[in-house]
Amino acid sequence: MRDLLNVESLTISYRTRDHLVTALLEVSLTLAQGEILGIIGESGCGKSTFSSVIGKLLGPAGVVENGHITFGGKDVLSFSGQELRSYRANDIAYVFQDPMNTLDPTKTIGAQFRRLISASAWRQKAIEALAHVGLTDWRRVLPSYPHQLSGGMAQRAVIAMALIRKPRLLIADEPTAALDASIRCSVMDLLTAWCAEIGSAMIIISHDIPVISNYCDRIGVMYAGRFVEIAPAEDFIVGPRHPYAMALLASEPGQEGEDAVLQSLEGSPPPSISRAPGCAFADRCIYRTAPCSAGFPPLVACGSSKVACIRLGDIHGEAAS
Ligand SMILES: Nc1ncnc2c1ncn2[C@@H]1O[C@H](COP(=O)(O)OP(=O)(O)OP(=O)(O)O)[C@@H](O)[C@H]1O
Ligand SMILES: [Mg+2]
């Protein structure tokens, strides 16, 4: 499969009143056309920063200190004006956690579709898109304002608006976190099915590891501004390699051992992302040794995965290559 997205050595920080806060550190990743990548990791590790910089949506405080992003071979960070508008309108689309923050509260759903599709056949296209996400009652939905829809209906409308123009990449940042548990799977089903139909790649950010492992081809685990493991989903779910990923999975409900006690991950992530050399997880890691604090562990191949840990050989009894 050809690469669609290529992120190389990306370092991003946010300007605050008196200093820079690091959010991503030397992050590299490729995404193939049509591939579904899931990203997991504790709050503050940089997931949303990573997803927003792909659309050049960092906001005025965001600073790209280093690195490149190419999309279909084009340099995203150099986009501006019409080129940036066209990229955001045609190549990528976003679905965020809260549909009410995405939709314009002052306009009906119909008016918001109309703004997206300039063609005279906008109404028919909107009706078809709504049917695609299970909203067949378009006579009610199109004239409704967002607050007149349930959260699930509003998120379906957002998905329809995101996919109607057949983007090459859909970025879903916790797309089901604000929805009732009962409809999360159906929303994920329709998102992934529609993306597969149009050949769109996807990046799904979620705290829900079972969801991520069900729907994704690969899983990227972030910790303190870096990917510490990137692995095929089916391998990850049966045997994560990085100690943080192992601890994260072991703390998932359903992973209780014979004593029926769920393991918790001791400690908390660093309050701010440090650039000091050494593995950021070392303080919480049961496998740490003195060299763990010496330098940044690079992502190295380990079976079908890439893992950033210098203790892999000792932990798993195999040498990383
Ligand atoms: N606008 C901002 N100004 C200053 N710091 C920011 C800003 N946005 C994010 N950060 C900081 O950047 C780091 C990464 O934040 P980010 O929102 O990307 O994390 P996240 O993994 O998406 O977290 P969550 O799971 O809570 O959504 C955090 O330390 C956060 O406090
Ligand atoms: Mg986030």
mmCIF file of C-alpha atoms and ligand atoms in Angstrom:
data_model
loop_
_atom_site.group_PDB
_atom_site.id
_atom_site.type_symbol
_atom_site.label_atom_id
_atom_site.label_comp_id
_atom_site.label_asym_id
_atom_site.label_seq_id
_atom_site.Cartn_x
_atom_site.Cartn_y
_atom_site.Cartn_z
ATOM 1 C CA MET A 1 0.000 0.000 0.000
ATOM 2 C CA ARG A 2 1.258 3.496 -0.812
ATOM 3 C CA ASP A 3 1.831 5.962 2.002
ATOM 4 C CA LEU A 4 -0.799 8.659 2.351
ATOM 5 C CA LEU A 5 0.625 10.480 5.334
ATOM 6 C CA ASN A 6 4.206 10.774 6.445
ATOM 7 C CA VAL A 7 5.117 12.479 9.700
ATOM 8 C CA GLU A 8 8.809 12.915 10.357
ATOM 9 C CA SER A 9 10.600 14.011 13.550
ATOM 10 C CA LEU A 10 7.776 16.304 14.592
ATOM 11 C CA THR A 11 8.350 18.388 17.720
ATOM 12 C CA ILE A 12 5.548 20.699 18.836
ATOM 13 C CA SER A 13 5.116 22.960 21.795
ATOM 14 C CA TYR A 14 2.575 25.516 22.992
ATOM 15 C CA ARG A 15 3.508 29.061 23.936
ATOM 16 C CA THR A 16 2.208 29.976 27.377
ATOM 17 C CA ARG A 17 2.625 33.303 29.170
ATOM 18 C CA ASP A 18 6.175 32.617 30.300
ATOM 19 C CA HIS A 19 7.416 29.433 28.688
ATOM 20 C CA LEU A 20 6.962 26.765 26.039
ATOM 21 C CA VAL A 21 5.057 23.578 26.943
ATOM 22 C CA THR A 22 6.230 20.552 24.987
ATOM 23 C CA ALA A 23 3.419 18.484 23.464
ATOM 24 C CA LEU A 24 5.120 16.227 20.884
ATOM 25 C CA LEU A 25 8.761 15.163 20.761
ATOM 26 C CA GLU A 26 10.428 13.895 17.581
ATOM 27 C CA VAL A 27 7.350 11.948 16.477
ATOM 28 C CA SER A 28 7.521 9.942 13.246
ATOM 29 C CA LEU A 29 4.768 7.856 11.691
ATOM 30 C CA THR A 30 3.463 6.755 8.305
ATOM 31 C CA LEU A 31 -0.112 5.938 7.366
ATOM 32 C CA ALA A 32 -0.996 3.967 4.250
ATOM 33 C CA GLN A 33 -3.961 4.759 2.007
ATOM 34 C CA GLY A 34 -7.109 3.227 3.491
ATOM 35 C CA GLU A 35 -5.349 2.190 6.710
ATOM 36 C CA ILE A 36 -7.021 2.569 10.120
ATOM 37 C CA LEU A 37 -4.669 3.612 12.912
ATOM 38 C CA GLY A 38 -5.788 3.794 16.534
ATOM 39 C CA ILE A 39 -3.978 6.017 19.013
ATOM 40 C CA ILE A 40 -4.196 5.407 22.752
ATOM 41 C CA GLY A 41 -2.457 6.917 25.772
ATOM 42 C CA GLU A 42 -3.194 8.752 28.991
ATOM 43 C CA SER A 43 -4.562 12.272 29.115
ATOM 44 C CA GLY A 44 -2.038 14.935 28.098
ATOM 45 C CA CYS A 45 0.286 12.596 26.167
ATOM 46 C CA GLY A 46 -0.196 14.531 22.915
ATOM 47 C CA LYS A 47 -2.899 12.629 21.005
ATOM 48 C CA SER A 48 -5.010 15.662 20.083
ATOM 49 C CA THR A 49 -1.943 17.745 19.285
ATOM 50 C CA PHE A 50 -0.842 15.042 16.855
ATOM 51 C CA SER A 51 -4.266 14.833 15.219
ATOM 52 C CA SER A 52 -4.772 18.587 14.963
ATOM 53 C CA VAL A 53 -1.375 19.416 13.454
ATOM 54 C CA ILE A 54 -2.155 17.083 10.534
ATOM 55 C CA GLY A 55 -4.902 19.539 9.554
ATOM 56 C CA LYS A 56 -2.772 22.562 10.529
ATOM 57 C CA LEU A 57 -5.279 23.222 13.292
ATOM 58 C CA LEU A 58 -2.906 23.877 16.181
ATOM 59 C CA GLY A 59 -4.160 27.348 16.956
ATOM 60 C CA PRO A 60 -2.105 30.478 17.653
ATOM 61 C CA ALA A 61 -0.285 29.036 20.699
ATOM 62 C CA GLY A 62 1.033 26.003 18.814
ATOM 63 C CA VAL A 63 4.627 26.079 17.580
ATOM 64 C CA VAL A 64 6.085 23.519 15.178
ATOM 65 C CA GLU A 65 9.672 23.468 16.354
ATOM 66 C CA ASN A 66 10.906 20.722 14.088
ATOM 67 C CA GLY A 67 9.755 18.143 11.568
ATOM 68 C CA HIS A 68 7.746 17.594 8.390
ATOM 69 C CA ILE A 69 4.297 16.338 7.454
ATOM 70 C CA THR A 70 3.624 15.178 3.921
ATOM 71 C CA PHE A 71 0.182 14.197 2.676
ATOM 72 C CA GLY A 72 0.007 12.560 -0.752
ATOM 73 C CA GLY A 73 3.588 13.787 -1.226
ATOM 74 C CA LYS A 74 2.751 17.444 -0.452
ATOM 75 C CA ASP A 75 4.291 19.460 2.370
ATOM 76 C CA VAL A 76 1.329 20.154 4.698
ATOM 77 C CA LEU A 77 3.119 22.629 6.959
ATOM 78 C CA SER A 78 3.776 24.916 4.001
ATOM 79 C CA PHE A 79 0.089 25.042 2.995
ATOM 80 C CA SER A 80 -1.645 28.402 3.204
ATOM 81 C CA GLY A 81 -4.488 30.277 1.529
ATOM 82 C CA GLN A 82 -6.379 28.381 -1.164
ATOM 83 C CA GLU A 83 -4.122 25.328 -0.930
ATOM 84 C CA LEU A 84 -4.889 24.943 2.795
ATOM 85 C CA ARG A 85 -8.626 25.522 2.244
ATOM 86 C CA SER A 86 -8.697 22.896 -0.489
ATOM 87 C CA TYR A 87 -6.751 20.401 1.676
ATOM 88 C CA ARG A 88 -9.173 20.850 4.570
ATOM 89 C CA ALA A 89 -12.227 20.750 2.328
ATOM 90 C CA ASN A 90 -11.311 17.803 0.121
ATOM 91 C CA ASP A 91 -8.521 15.702 1.603
ATOM 92 C CA ILE A 92 -9.129 15.465 5.337
ATOM 93 C CA ALA A 93 -12.083 15.607 7.690
ATOM 94 C CA TYR A 94 -12.483 15.549 11.451
ATOM 95 C CA VAL A 95 -15.006 14.113 13.862
ATOM 96 C CA PHE A 96 -14.538 15.384 17.414
ATOM 97 C CA GLN A 97 -15.860 14.147 20.732
ATOM 98 C CA ASP A 98 -18.775 16.537 21.168
ATOM 99 C CA PRO A 99 -20.988 17.031 18.105
ATOM 100 C CA MET A 100 -22.532 20.116 19.702
ATOM 101 C CA ASN A 101 -19.133 21.837 19.557
ATOM 102 C CA THR A 102 -18.708 20.925 15.889
ATOM 103 C CA LEU A 103 -22.131 21.960 14.631
ATOM 104 C CA ASP A 104 -23.158 25.599 14.358
ATOM 105 C CA PRO A 105 -25.954 26.045 16.947
ATOM 106 C CA THR A 106 -27.519 28.926 14.990
ATOM 107 C CA LYS A 107 -28.076 27.005 11.739
ATOM 108 C CA THR A 108 -30.287 24.058 10.864
ATOM 109 C CA ILE A 109 -28.659 20.798 9.825
ATOM 110 C CA GLY A 110 -29.960 21.432 6.298
ATOM 111 C CA ALA A 111 -28.287 24.865 6.159
ATOM 112 C CA GLN A 112 -25.017 23.319 7.366
ATOM 113 C CA PHE A 113 -25.138 20.686 4.609
ATOM 114 C CA ARG A 114 -25.916 23.392 2.091
ATOM 115 C CA ARG A 115 -22.819 25.322 3.110
ATOM 116 C CA LEU A 116 -20.725 22.198 2.517
ATOM 117 C CA ILE A 117 -22.103 21.253 -0.876
ATOM 118 C CA SER A 118 -22.379 24.038 -3.374
ATOM 119 C CA ALA A 119 -24.067 21.911 -6.048
ATOM 120 C CA SER A 120 -27.756 22.477 -6.690
ATOM 121 C CA ALA A 121 -28.409 18.826 -5.820
ATOM 122 C CA TRP A 122 -27.269 19.459 -2.227
ATOM 123 C CA ARG A 123 -30.593 18.335 -0.755
ATOM 124 C CA GLN A 124 -30.558 14.922 -2.443
ATOM 125 C CA LYS A 125 -26.898 14.441 -1.504
ATOM 126 C CA ALA A 126 -27.612 15.390 2.107
ATOM 127 C CA ILE A 127 -30.558 12.979 2.249
ATOM 128 C CA GLU A 128 -28.359 10.169 0.922
ATOM 129 C CA ALA A 129 -25.569 11.010 3.369
ATOM 130 C CA LEU A 130 -27.989 11.049 6.294
ATOM 131 C CA ALA A 131 -29.396 7.679 5.208
ATOM 132 C CA HIS A 132 -25.820 6.371 5.151
ATOM 133 C CA VAL A 133 -25.523 7.074 8.875
ATOM 134 C CA GLY A 134 -28.946 5.680 9.729
ATOM 135 C CA LEU A 135 -30.831 9.003 9.826
ATOM 136 C CA THR A 136 -33.614 8.166 7.415
ATOM 137 C CA ASP A 137 -36.070 10.646 8.909
ATOM 138 C CA TRP A 138 -34.553 13.537 6.921
ATOM 139 C CA ARG A 139 -37.825 15.476 6.982
ATOM 140 C CA ARG A 140 -37.243 15.916 10.694
ATOM 141 C CA VAL A 141 -33.424 16.134 10.685
ATOM 142 C CA LEU A 142 -32.780 18.694 7.914
ATOM 143 C CA PRO A 143 -34.940 21.496 9.418
ATOM 144 C CA SER A 144 -33.704 20.775 12.985
ATOM 145 C CA TYR A 145 -31.237 22.882 14.904
ATOM 146 C CA PRO A 146 -28.448 20.857 16.562
ATOM 147 C CA HIS A 147 -29.956 21.163 20.062
ATOM 148 C CA GLN A 148 -33.159 19.549 18.775
ATOM 149 C CA LEU A 149 -31.285 16.297 18.038
ATOM 150 C CA SER A 150 -30.059 13.700 20.533
ATOM 151 C CA GLY A 151 -26.284 13.444 21.003
ATOM 152 C CA GLY A 152 -26.203 10.267 18.929
ATOM 153 C CA MET A 153 -28.216 11.808 16.085
ATOM 154 C CA ALA A 154 -26.036 14.932 16.125
ATOM 155 C CA GLN A 155 -22.844 12.859 15.965
ATOM 156 C CA ARG A 156 -24.284 10.871 13.035
ATOM 157 C CA ALA A 157 -25.024 14.158 11.263
ATOM 158 C CA VAL A 158 -21.436 15.289 11.926
ATOM 159 C CA ILE A 159 -20.132 12.028 10.456
ATOM 160 C CA ALA A 160 -22.344 12.488 7.398
ATOM 161 C CA MET A 161 -20.966 16.022 6.934
ATOM 162 C CA ALA A 162 -17.396 14.785 7.407
ATOM 163 C CA LEU A 163 -17.660 11.967 4.862
ATOM 164 C CA ILE A 164 -19.960 13.450 2.249
ATOM 165 C CA ARG A 165 -16.989 14.888 0.363
ATOM 166 C CA LYS A 166 -15.091 11.595 0.459
ATOM 167 C CA PRO A 167 -11.929 12.725 2.266
ATOM 168 C CA ARG A 168 -8.778 10.644 1.880
ATOM 169 C CA LEU A 169 -8.212 10.771 5.643
ATOM 170 C CA LEU A 170 -10.734 10.971 8.465
ATOM 171 C CA ILE A 171 -9.443 11.902 11.915
ATOM 172 C CA ALA A 172 -11.790 10.919 14.725
ATOM 173 C CA ASP A 173 -10.702 12.313 18.109
ATOM 174 C CA GLU A 174 -12.637 10.325 20.728
ATOM 175 C CA PRO A 175 -15.675 10.141 18.413
ATOM 176 C CA THR A 176 -17.874 8.142 20.774
ATOM 177 C CA ALA A 177 -16.742 9.435 24.175
ATOM 178 C CA ALA A 178 -19.768 11.720 24.591
ATOM 179 C CA LEU A 179 -22.293 9.101 23.461
ATOM 180 C CA ASP A 180 -24.297 6.530 25.419
ATOM 181 C CA ALA A 181 -22.474 3.208 25.653
ATOM 182 C CA SER A 182 -25.428 1.539 23.871
ATOM 183 C CA ILE A 183 -24.817 3.375 20.583
ATOM 184 C CA ARG A 184 -21.005 3.592 20.595
ATOM 185 C CA CYS A 185 -20.535 0.403 18.593
ATOM 186 C CA SER A 186 -23.123 1.330 15.978
ATOM 187 C CA VAL A 187 -21.494 4.743 15.472
ATOM 188 C CA MET A 188 -18.064 3.113 15.135
ATOM 189 C CA ASP A 189 -19.529 0.516 12.739
ATOM 190 C CA LEU A 190 -20.941 3.139 10.429
ATOM 191 C CA LEU A 191 -17.805 5.301 10.565
ATOM 192 C CA THR A 192 -15.493 2.455 9.644
ATOM 193 C CA ALA A 193 -17.876 0.952 7.074
ATOM 194 C CA TRP A 194 -18.273 4.242 5.226
ATOM 195 C CA CYS A 195 -14.526 4.913 5.302
ATOM 196 C CA ALA A 196 -13.897 1.430 3.873
ATOM 197 C CA GLU A 197 -16.469 2.084 1.139
ATOM 198 C CA ILE A 198 -14.773 5.283 -0.033
ATOM 199 C CA GLY A 199 -11.232 4.041 0.658
ATOM 200 C CA SER A 200 -10.562 6.710 3.262
ATOM 201 C CA ALA A 201 -7.790 6.160 5.804
ATOM 202 C CA MET A 202 -8.624 6.821 9.455
ATOM 203 C CA ILE A 203 -6.920 7.884 12.627
ATOM 204 C CA ILE A 204 -9.056 7.072 15.656
ATOM 205 C CA ILE A 205 -8.116 8.452 19.038
ATOM 206 C CA SER A 206 -9.744 6.735 21.959
ATOM 207 C CA HIS A 207 -9.275 5.750 25.576
ATOM 208 C CA ASP A 208 -11.328 2.663 24.805
ATOM 209 C CA ILE A 209 -8.816 -0.095 24.020
ATOM 210 C CA PRO A 210 -11.423 -2.753 23.072
ATOM 211 C CA VAL A 211 -12.931 -0.317 20.543
ATOM 212 C CA ILE A 212 -9.530 0.548 19.130
ATOM 213 C CA SER A 213 -8.483 -3.079 18.815
ATOM 214 C CA ASN A 214 -11.750 -4.081 17.123
ATOM 215 C CA TYR A 215 -11.665 -1.463 14.420
ATOM 216 C CA CYS A 216 -8.022 -0.629 13.711
ATOM 217 C CA ASP A 217 -5.314 -2.172 11.561
ATOM 218 C CA ARG A 218 -2.522 -0.759 13.730
ATOM 219 C CA ILE A 219 -2.348 0.717 17.205
ATOM 220 C CA GLY A 220 0.003 3.483 18.300
ATOM 221 C CA VAL A 221 0.584 3.935 22.019
ATOM 222 C CA MET A 222 1.673 7.413 23.106
ATOM 223 C CA TYR A 223 3.403 8.372 26.309
ATOM 224 C CA ALA A 224 4.668 11.852 27.196
ATOM 225 C CA GLY A 225 4.684 13.215 23.649
ATOM 226 C CA ARG A 226 6.089 10.167 21.854
ATOM 227 C CA PHE A 227 4.946 6.910 20.330
ATOM 228 C CA VAL A 228 6.362 4.160 22.542
ATOM 229 C CA GLU A 229 4.812 1.280 20.584
ATOM 230 C CA ILE A 230 3.260 0.951 17.125
ATOM 231 C CA ALA A 231 1.934 -2.514 16.392
ATOM 232 C CA PRO A 232 -0.563 -4.439 14.259
ATOM 233 C CA ALA A 233 -3.810 -4.483 16.282
ATOM 234 C CA GLU A 234 -4.088 -8.264 16.404
ATOM 235 C CA ASP A 235 -0.541 -8.610 17.764
ATOM 236 C CA PHE A 236 -0.945 -5.743 20.210
ATOM 237 C CA ILE A 237 -4.053 -7.088 21.845
ATOM 238 C CA VAL A 238 -2.495 -10.489 22.612
ATOM 239 C CA GLY A 239 0.992 -9.262 23.469
ATOM 240 C CA PRO A 240 1.942 -5.615 23.818
ATOM 241 C CA ARG A 241 5.729 -5.194 24.113
ATOM 242 C CA HIS A 242 6.393 -1.847 25.782
ATOM 243 C CA PRO A 243 6.091 -1.941 29.606
ATOM 244 C CA TYR A 244 3.664 1.008 29.517
ATOM 245 C CA ALA A 245 1.498 -0.678 26.890
ATOM 246 C CA MET A 246 1.595 -3.922 28.891
ATOM 247 C CA ALA A 247 0.488 -2.084 32.040
ATOM 248 C CA LEU A 248 -2.225 -0.188 30.145
ATOM 249 C CA LEU A 249 -3.695 -3.386 28.778
ATOM 250 C CA ALA A 250 -3.433 -5.200 32.111
ATOM 251 C CA SER A 251 -5.476 -2.437 33.742
ATOM 252 C CA GLU A 252 -8.380 -2.928 31.300
ATOM 253 C CA PRO A 253 -11.571 -4.490 32.722
ATOM 254 C CA GLY A 254 -11.689 -8.109 31.537
ATOM 255 C CA GLN A 255 -7.939 -8.594 32.069
ATOM 256 C CA GLU A 256 -8.261 -9.618 35.732
ATOM 257 C CA GLY A 257 -6.059 -12.559 36.715
ATOM 258 C CA GLU A 258 -7.117 -15.669 38.645
ATOM 259 C CA ASP A 259 -7.497 -13.597 41.809
ATOM 260 C CA ALA A 260 -10.082 -11.442 39.968
ATOM 261 C CA VAL A 261 -8.116 -8.313 40.877
ATOM 262 C CA LEU A 262 -7.625 -5.712 38.199
ATOM 263 C CA GLN A 263 -4.037 -4.438 38.038
ATOM 264 C CA SER A 264 -3.644 -0.717 38.276
ATOM 265 C CA LEU A 265 -0.827 1.295 36.751
ATOM 266 C CA GLU A 266 1.028 2.898 39.657
ATOM 267 C CA GLY A 267 1.952 6.567 39.532
ATOM 268 C CA SER A 268 0.760 9.158 37.079
ATOM 269 C CA PRO A 269 2.047 10.540 33.813
ATOM 270 C CA PRO A 270 4.479 13.450 34.143
ATOM 271 C CA PRO A 271 2.629 16.756 34.743
ATOM 272 C CA SER A 272 4.486 18.243 31.792
ATOM 273 C CA ILE A 273 6.392 16.586 29.001
ATOM 274 C CA SER A 274 10.108 16.706 29.724
ATOM 275 C CA ARG A 275 12.909 16.904 27.185
ATOM 276 C CA ALA A 276 15.450 15.521 29.614
ATOM 277 C CA PRO A 277 17.131 12.445 28.186
ATOM 278 C CA GLY A 278 15.842 9.073 29.274
ATOM 279 C CA CYS A 279 12.672 7.028 28.965
ATOM 280 C CA ALA A 280 9.767 9.156 30.249
ATOM 281 C CA PHE A 281 8.061 6.032 31.625
ATOM 282 C CA ALA A 282 11.111 4.922 33.657
ATOM 283 C CA ASP A 283 9.823 6.341 36.962
ATOM 284 C CA ARG A 284 6.748 4.092 36.778
ATOM 285 C CA CYS A 285 8.353 1.105 35.107
ATOM 286 C CA ILE A 286 8.897 -2.131 37.023
ATOM 287 C CA TYR A 287 11.663 -3.115 34.572
ATOM 288 C CA ARG A 288 13.748 0.067 34.813
ATOM 289 C CA THR A 289 17.511 -0.051 35.216
ATOM 290 C CA ALA A 290 20.031 2.778 35.391
ATOM 291 C CA PRO A 291 20.610 3.006 31.588
ATOM 292 C CA CYS A 292 16.871 3.703 31.092
ATOM 293 C CA SER A 293 17.503 7.252 32.294
ATOM 294 C CA ALA A 294 20.519 7.821 30.061
ATOM 295 C CA GLY A 295 19.168 8.491 26.554
ATOM 296 C CA PHE A 296 15.978 8.526 24.528
ATOM 297 C CA PRO A 297 15.068 4.973 23.544
ATOM 298 C CA PRO A 298 14.434 4.953 19.766
ATOM 299 C CA LEU A 299 11.542 3.033 18.193
ATOM 300 C CA VAL A 300 13.097 -0.231 17.002
ATOM 301 C CA ALA A 301 11.594 -3.211 15.206
ATOM 302 C CA CYS A 302 10.481 -5.993 17.525
ATOM 303 C CA GLY A 303 8.698 -8.733 15.571
ATOM 304 C CA SER A 304 5.921 -6.989 13.652
ATOM 305 C CA SER A 305 5.919 -4.030 16.066
ATOM 306 C CA LYS A 306 8.075 -0.998 16.699
ATOM 307 C CA VAL A 307 8.876 -0.387 20.325
ATOM 308 C CA ALA A 308 10.865 2.256 22.209
ATOM 309 C CA CYS A 309 12.380 0.413 25.160
ATOM 310 C CA ILE A 310 15.961 -0.654 25.802
ATOM 311 C CA ARG A 311 14.876 -3.568 28.046
ATOM 312 C CA LEU A 312 12.929 -5.468 25.390
ATOM 313 C CA GLY A 313 15.389 -8.357 25.209
ATOM 314 C CA ASP A 314 15.280 -8.882 28.980
ATOM 315 C CA ILE A 315 11.506 -8.496 29.276
ATOM 316 C CA HIS A 316 10.458 -10.669 26.353
ATOM 317 C CA GLY A 317 13.499 -12.891 26.016
ATOM 318 C CA GLU A 318 14.105 -11.834 22.446
ATOM 319 C CA ALA A 319 16.383 -9.365 20.812
ATOM 320 C CA ALA A 320 14.963 -6.376 19.057
ATOM 321 C CA SER A 321 16.357 -5.898 15.597
HETATM 322 N N1 LIG B 1 -3.470 25.389 23.787
HETATM 323 C C1 LIG B 1 -2.582 24.856 24.645
HETATM 324 N N2 LIG B 1 -1.781 25.650 25.397
HETATM 325 C C2 LIG B 1 -0.868 25.135 26.245
HETATM 326 N N3 LIG B 1 -0.666 23.806 26.422
HETATM 327 C C3 LIG B 1 -1.436 22.960 25.702
HETATM 328 C C4 LIG B 1 -2.439 23.433 24.780
HETATM 329 N N4 LIG B 1 -3.042 22.355 24.208
HETATM 330 C C5 LIG B 1 -2.443 21.263 24.753
HETATM 331 N N5 LIG B 1 -1.493 21.618 25.637
HETATM 332 C C6 LIG B 1 -0.596 20.721 26.400
HETATM 333 O O1 LIG B 1 0.026 19.851 25.453
HETATM 334 C C7 LIG B 1 0.116 18.527 25.984
HETATM 335 C C8 LIG B 1 -0.598 17.566 25.048
HETATM 336 O O2 LIG B 1 -1.995 17.873 25.057
HETATM 337 P P1 LIG B 1 -3.061 17.110 24.156
HETATM 338 O O3 LIG B 1 -4.343 17.845 24.246
HETATM 339 O O4 LIG B 1 -2.474 16.904 22.810
HETATM 340 O O5 LIG B 1 -3.169 15.701 24.910
HETATM 341 P P2 LIG B 1 -4.225 14.509 24.736
HETATM 342 O O6 LIG B 1 -3.409 13.253 24.726
HETATM 343 O O7 LIG B 1 -5.115 14.769 23.591
HETATM 344 O O8 LIG B 1 -5.042 14.551 26.104
HETATM 345 P P3 LIG B 1 -6.585 14.115 26.397
HETATM 346 O O9 LIG B 1 -6.603 12.609 26.439
HETATM 347 O O10 LIG B 1 -6.857 14.720 27.737
HETATM 348 O O11 LIG B 1 -7.442 14.698 25.316
HETATM 349 C C9 LIG B 1 -0.468 18.581 27.384
HETATM 350 O O12 LIG B 1 0.583 18.776 28.297
HETATM 351 C C10 LIG B 1 -1.371 19.804 27.336
HETATM 352 O O13 LIG B 1 -1.500 20.388 28.603
HETATM 353 MG MG MG B 2 -7.208 15.022 23.395
#
